[in-house]
JSON list of C-alpha atoms in Angstrom, two decimals:
[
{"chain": "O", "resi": 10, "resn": "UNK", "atom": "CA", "xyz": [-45.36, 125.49, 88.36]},
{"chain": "O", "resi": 11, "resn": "UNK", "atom": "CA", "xyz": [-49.08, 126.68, 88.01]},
{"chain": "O", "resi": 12, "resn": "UNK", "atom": "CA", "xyz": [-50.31, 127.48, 85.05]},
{"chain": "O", "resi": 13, "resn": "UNK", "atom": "CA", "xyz": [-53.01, 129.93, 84.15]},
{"chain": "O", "resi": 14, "resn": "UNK", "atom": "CA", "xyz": [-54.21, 132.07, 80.99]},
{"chain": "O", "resi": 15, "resn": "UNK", "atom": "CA", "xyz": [-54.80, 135.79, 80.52]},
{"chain": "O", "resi": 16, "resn": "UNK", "atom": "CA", "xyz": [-57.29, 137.44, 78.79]},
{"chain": "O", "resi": 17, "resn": "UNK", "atom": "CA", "xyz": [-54.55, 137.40, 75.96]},
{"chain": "O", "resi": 18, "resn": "UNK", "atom": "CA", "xyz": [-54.69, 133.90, 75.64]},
{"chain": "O", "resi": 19, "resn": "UNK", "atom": "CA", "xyz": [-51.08, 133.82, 76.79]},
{"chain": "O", "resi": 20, "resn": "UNK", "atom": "CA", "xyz": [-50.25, 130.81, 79.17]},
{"chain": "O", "resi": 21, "resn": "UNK", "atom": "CA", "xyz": [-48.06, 131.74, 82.21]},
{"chain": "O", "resi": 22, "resn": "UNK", "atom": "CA", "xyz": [-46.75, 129.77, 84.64]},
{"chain": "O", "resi": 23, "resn": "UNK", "atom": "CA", "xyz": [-46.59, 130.85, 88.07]},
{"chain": "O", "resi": 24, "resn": "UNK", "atom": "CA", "xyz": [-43.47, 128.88, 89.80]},
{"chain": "O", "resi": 25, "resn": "UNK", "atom": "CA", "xyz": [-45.46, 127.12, 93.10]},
{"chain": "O", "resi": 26, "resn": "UNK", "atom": "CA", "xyz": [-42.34, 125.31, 95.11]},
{"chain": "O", "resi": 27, "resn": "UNK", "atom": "CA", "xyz": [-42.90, 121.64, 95.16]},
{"chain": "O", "resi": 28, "resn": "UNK", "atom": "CA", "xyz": [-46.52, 121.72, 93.81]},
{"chain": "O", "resi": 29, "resn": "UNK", "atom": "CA", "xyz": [-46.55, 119.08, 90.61]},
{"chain": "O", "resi": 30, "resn": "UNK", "atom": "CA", "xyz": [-46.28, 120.43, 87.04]},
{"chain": "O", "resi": 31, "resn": "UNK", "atom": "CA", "xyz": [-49.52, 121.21, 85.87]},
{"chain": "O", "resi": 32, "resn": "UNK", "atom": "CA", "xyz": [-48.47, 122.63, 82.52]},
{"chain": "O", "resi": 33, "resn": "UNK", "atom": "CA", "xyz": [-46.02, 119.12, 81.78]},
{"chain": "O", "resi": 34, "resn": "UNK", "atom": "CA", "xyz": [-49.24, 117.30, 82.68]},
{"chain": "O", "resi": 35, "resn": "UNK", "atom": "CA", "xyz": [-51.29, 119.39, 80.32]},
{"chain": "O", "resi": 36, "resn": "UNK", "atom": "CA", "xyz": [-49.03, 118.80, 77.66]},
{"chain": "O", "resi": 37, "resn": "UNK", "atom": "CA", "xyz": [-48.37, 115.43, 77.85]},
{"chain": "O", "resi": 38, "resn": "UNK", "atom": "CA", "xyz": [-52.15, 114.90, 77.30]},
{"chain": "O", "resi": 39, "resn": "UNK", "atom": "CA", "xyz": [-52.14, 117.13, 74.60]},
{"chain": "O", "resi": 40, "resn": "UNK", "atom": "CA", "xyz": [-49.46, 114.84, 73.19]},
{"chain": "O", "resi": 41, "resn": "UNK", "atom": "CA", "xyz": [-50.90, 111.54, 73.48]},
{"chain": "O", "resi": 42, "resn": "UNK", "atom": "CA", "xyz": [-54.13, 113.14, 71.54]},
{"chain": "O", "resi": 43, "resn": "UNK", "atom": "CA", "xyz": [-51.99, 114.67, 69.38]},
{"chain": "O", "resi": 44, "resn": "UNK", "atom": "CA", "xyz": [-52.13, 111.43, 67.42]},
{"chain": "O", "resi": 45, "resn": "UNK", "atom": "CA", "xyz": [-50.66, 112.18, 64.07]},
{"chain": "O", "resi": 46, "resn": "UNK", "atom": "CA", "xyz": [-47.64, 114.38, 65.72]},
{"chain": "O", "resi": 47, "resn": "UNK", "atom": "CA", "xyz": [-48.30, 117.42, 64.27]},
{"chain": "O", "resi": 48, "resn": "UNK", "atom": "CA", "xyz": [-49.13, 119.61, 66.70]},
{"chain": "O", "resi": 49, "resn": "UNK", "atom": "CA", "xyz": [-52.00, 120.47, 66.25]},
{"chain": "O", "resi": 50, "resn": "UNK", "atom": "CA", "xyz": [-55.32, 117.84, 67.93]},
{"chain": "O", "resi": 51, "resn": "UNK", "atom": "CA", "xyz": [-58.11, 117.67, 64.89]},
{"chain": "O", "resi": 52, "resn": "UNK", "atom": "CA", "xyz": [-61.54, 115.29, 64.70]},
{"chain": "O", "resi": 53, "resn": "UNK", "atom": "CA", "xyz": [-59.20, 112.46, 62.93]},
{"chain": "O", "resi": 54, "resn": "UNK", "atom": "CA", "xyz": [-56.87, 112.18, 65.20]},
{"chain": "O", "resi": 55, "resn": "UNK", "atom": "CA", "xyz": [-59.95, 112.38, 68.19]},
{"chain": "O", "resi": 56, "resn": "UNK", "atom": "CA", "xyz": [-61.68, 109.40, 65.56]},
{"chain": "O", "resi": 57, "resn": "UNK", "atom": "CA", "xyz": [-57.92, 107.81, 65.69]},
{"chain": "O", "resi": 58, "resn": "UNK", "atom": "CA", "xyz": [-57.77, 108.34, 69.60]},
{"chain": "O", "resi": 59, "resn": "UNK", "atom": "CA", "xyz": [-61.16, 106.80, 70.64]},
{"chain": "O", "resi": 60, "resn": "UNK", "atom": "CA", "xyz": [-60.97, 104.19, 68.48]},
{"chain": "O", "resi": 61, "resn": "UNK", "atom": "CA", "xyz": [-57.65, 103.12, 69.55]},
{"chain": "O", "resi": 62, "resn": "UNK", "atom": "CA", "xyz": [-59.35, 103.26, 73.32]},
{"chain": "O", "resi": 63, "resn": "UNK", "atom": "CA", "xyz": [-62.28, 101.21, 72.09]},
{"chain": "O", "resi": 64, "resn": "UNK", "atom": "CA", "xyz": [-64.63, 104.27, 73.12]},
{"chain": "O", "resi": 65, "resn": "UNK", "atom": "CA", "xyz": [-67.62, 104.75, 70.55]},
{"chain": "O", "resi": 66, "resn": "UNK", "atom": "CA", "xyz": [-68.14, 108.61, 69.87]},
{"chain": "O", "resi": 67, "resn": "UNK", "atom": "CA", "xyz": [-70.09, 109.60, 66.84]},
{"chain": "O", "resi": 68, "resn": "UNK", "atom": "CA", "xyz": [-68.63, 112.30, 64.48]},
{"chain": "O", "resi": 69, "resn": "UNK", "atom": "CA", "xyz": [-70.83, 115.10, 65.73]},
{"chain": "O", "resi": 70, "resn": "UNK", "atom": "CA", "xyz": [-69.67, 114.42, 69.48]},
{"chain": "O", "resi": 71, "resn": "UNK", "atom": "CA", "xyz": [-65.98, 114.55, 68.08]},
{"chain": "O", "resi": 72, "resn": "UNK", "atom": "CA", "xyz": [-66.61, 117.58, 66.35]},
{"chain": "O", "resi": 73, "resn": "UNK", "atom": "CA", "xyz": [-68.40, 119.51, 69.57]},
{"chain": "O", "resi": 74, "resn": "UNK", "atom": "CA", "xyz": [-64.81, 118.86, 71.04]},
{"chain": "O", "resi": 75, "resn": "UNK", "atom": "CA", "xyz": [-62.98, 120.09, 68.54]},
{"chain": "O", "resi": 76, "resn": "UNK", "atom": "CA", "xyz": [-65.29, 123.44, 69.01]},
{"chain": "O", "resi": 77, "resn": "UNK", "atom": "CA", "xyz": [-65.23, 123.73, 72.39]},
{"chain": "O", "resi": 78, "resn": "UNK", "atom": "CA", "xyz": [-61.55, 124.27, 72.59]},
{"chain": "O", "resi": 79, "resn": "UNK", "atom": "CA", "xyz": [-61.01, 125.94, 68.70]},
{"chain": "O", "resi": 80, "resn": "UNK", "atom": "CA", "xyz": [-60.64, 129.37, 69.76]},
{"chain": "O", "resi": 81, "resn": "UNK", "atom": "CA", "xyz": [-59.40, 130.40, 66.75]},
{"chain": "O", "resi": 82, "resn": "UNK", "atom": "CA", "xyz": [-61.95, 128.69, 64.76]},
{"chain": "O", "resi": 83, "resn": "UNK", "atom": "CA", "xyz": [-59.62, 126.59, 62.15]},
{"chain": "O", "resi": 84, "resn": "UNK", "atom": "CA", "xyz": [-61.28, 123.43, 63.10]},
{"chain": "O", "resi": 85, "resn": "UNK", "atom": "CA", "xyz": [-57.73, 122.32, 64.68]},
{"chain": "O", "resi": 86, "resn": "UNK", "atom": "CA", "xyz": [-56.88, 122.49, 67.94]},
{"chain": "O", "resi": 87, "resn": "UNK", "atom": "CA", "xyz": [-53.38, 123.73, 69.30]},
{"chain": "O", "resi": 88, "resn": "UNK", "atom": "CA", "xyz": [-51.88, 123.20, 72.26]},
{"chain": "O", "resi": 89, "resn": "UNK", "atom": "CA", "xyz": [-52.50, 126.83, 73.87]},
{"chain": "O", "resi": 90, "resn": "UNK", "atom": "CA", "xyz": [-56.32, 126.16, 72.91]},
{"chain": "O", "resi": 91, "resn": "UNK", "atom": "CA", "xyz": [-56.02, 122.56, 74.86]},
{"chain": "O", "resi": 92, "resn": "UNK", "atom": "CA", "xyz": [-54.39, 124.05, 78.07]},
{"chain": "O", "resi": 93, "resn": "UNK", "atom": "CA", "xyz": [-56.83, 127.07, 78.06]},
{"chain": "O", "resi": 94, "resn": "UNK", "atom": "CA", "xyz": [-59.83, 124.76, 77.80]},
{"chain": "O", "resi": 95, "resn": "UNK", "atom": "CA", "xyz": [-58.89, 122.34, 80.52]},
{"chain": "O", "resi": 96, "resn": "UNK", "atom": "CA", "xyz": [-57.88, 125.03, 82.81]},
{"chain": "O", "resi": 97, "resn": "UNK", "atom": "CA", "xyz": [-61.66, 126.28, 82.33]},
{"chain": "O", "resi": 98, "resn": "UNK", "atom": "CA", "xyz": [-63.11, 122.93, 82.28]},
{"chain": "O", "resi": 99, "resn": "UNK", "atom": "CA", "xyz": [-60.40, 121.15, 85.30]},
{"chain": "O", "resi": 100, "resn": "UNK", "atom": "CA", "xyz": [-60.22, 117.98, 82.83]},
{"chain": "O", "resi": 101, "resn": "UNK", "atom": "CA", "xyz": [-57.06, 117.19, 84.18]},
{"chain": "O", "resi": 102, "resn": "UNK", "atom": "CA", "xyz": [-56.32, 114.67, 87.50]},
{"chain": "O", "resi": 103, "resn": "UNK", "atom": "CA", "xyz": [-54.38, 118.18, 89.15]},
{"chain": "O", "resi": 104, "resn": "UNK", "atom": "CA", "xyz": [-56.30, 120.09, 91.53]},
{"chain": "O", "resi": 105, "resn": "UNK", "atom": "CA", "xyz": [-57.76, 123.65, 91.42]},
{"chain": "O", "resi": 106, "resn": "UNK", "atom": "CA", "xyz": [-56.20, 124.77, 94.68]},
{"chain": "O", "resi": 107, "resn": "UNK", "atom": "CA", "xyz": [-52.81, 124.80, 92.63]},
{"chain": "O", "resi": 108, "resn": "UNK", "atom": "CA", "xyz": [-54.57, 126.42, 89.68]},
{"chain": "O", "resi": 109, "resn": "UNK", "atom": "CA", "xyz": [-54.96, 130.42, 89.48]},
{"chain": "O", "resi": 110, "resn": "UNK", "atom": "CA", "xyz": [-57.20, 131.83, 86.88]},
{"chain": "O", "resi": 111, "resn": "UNK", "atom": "CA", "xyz": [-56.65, 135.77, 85.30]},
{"chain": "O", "resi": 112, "resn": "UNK", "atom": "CA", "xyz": [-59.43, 135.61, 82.69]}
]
């Protein structure tokens, strides 16, 4: 499956024969920075994440990831705001030939 956003913000998938799953890779790296498990990616579990991976990012840096994906502006980032801003950004191993893009 290929998946892709509209300018709704809805996420559709787009069924691609044997092409890998882009949106059960998205979401499985939504998951493992999803580090608290509740659904939702904030700048604690990003502090939790990078720490954990020995990576040192200062709070601002954390935070200007948390805005580039919070559409909705809550300071929390859902999984529909993940997959829409690696889809813009291709920050996932998949490749853009099996992407299609209908902002």
């Amino acid at each position: 499956a290929v998946v892709s956003t509209q300018s709704t913000g809805d996420i559709v998938l787009i069924e691609q024969g044997d092409s890998f799953d882009v949106y059960e890779e998205l979401m499985s790296g939504f998951t493992a920075m999803d580090i608290d498990r509740n659904g939702k990616i904030t700048v604690e579990s990003l502090k939790k994440l990078s720490e954990n991976l020995d990576e040192d990012l200062t709070l601002a840096e954390l935070e200007d990831m948390i805005k580039e994906a919070d559409t909705s502006g809550n300071g929390e980032v859902s999984h529909r705001e993940f997959i829409s801003v690696m889809l813009k950004t291709n920050l996932f191993r998949g490749t853009t030939a099996n992407l299609k893009h209908t902002d």
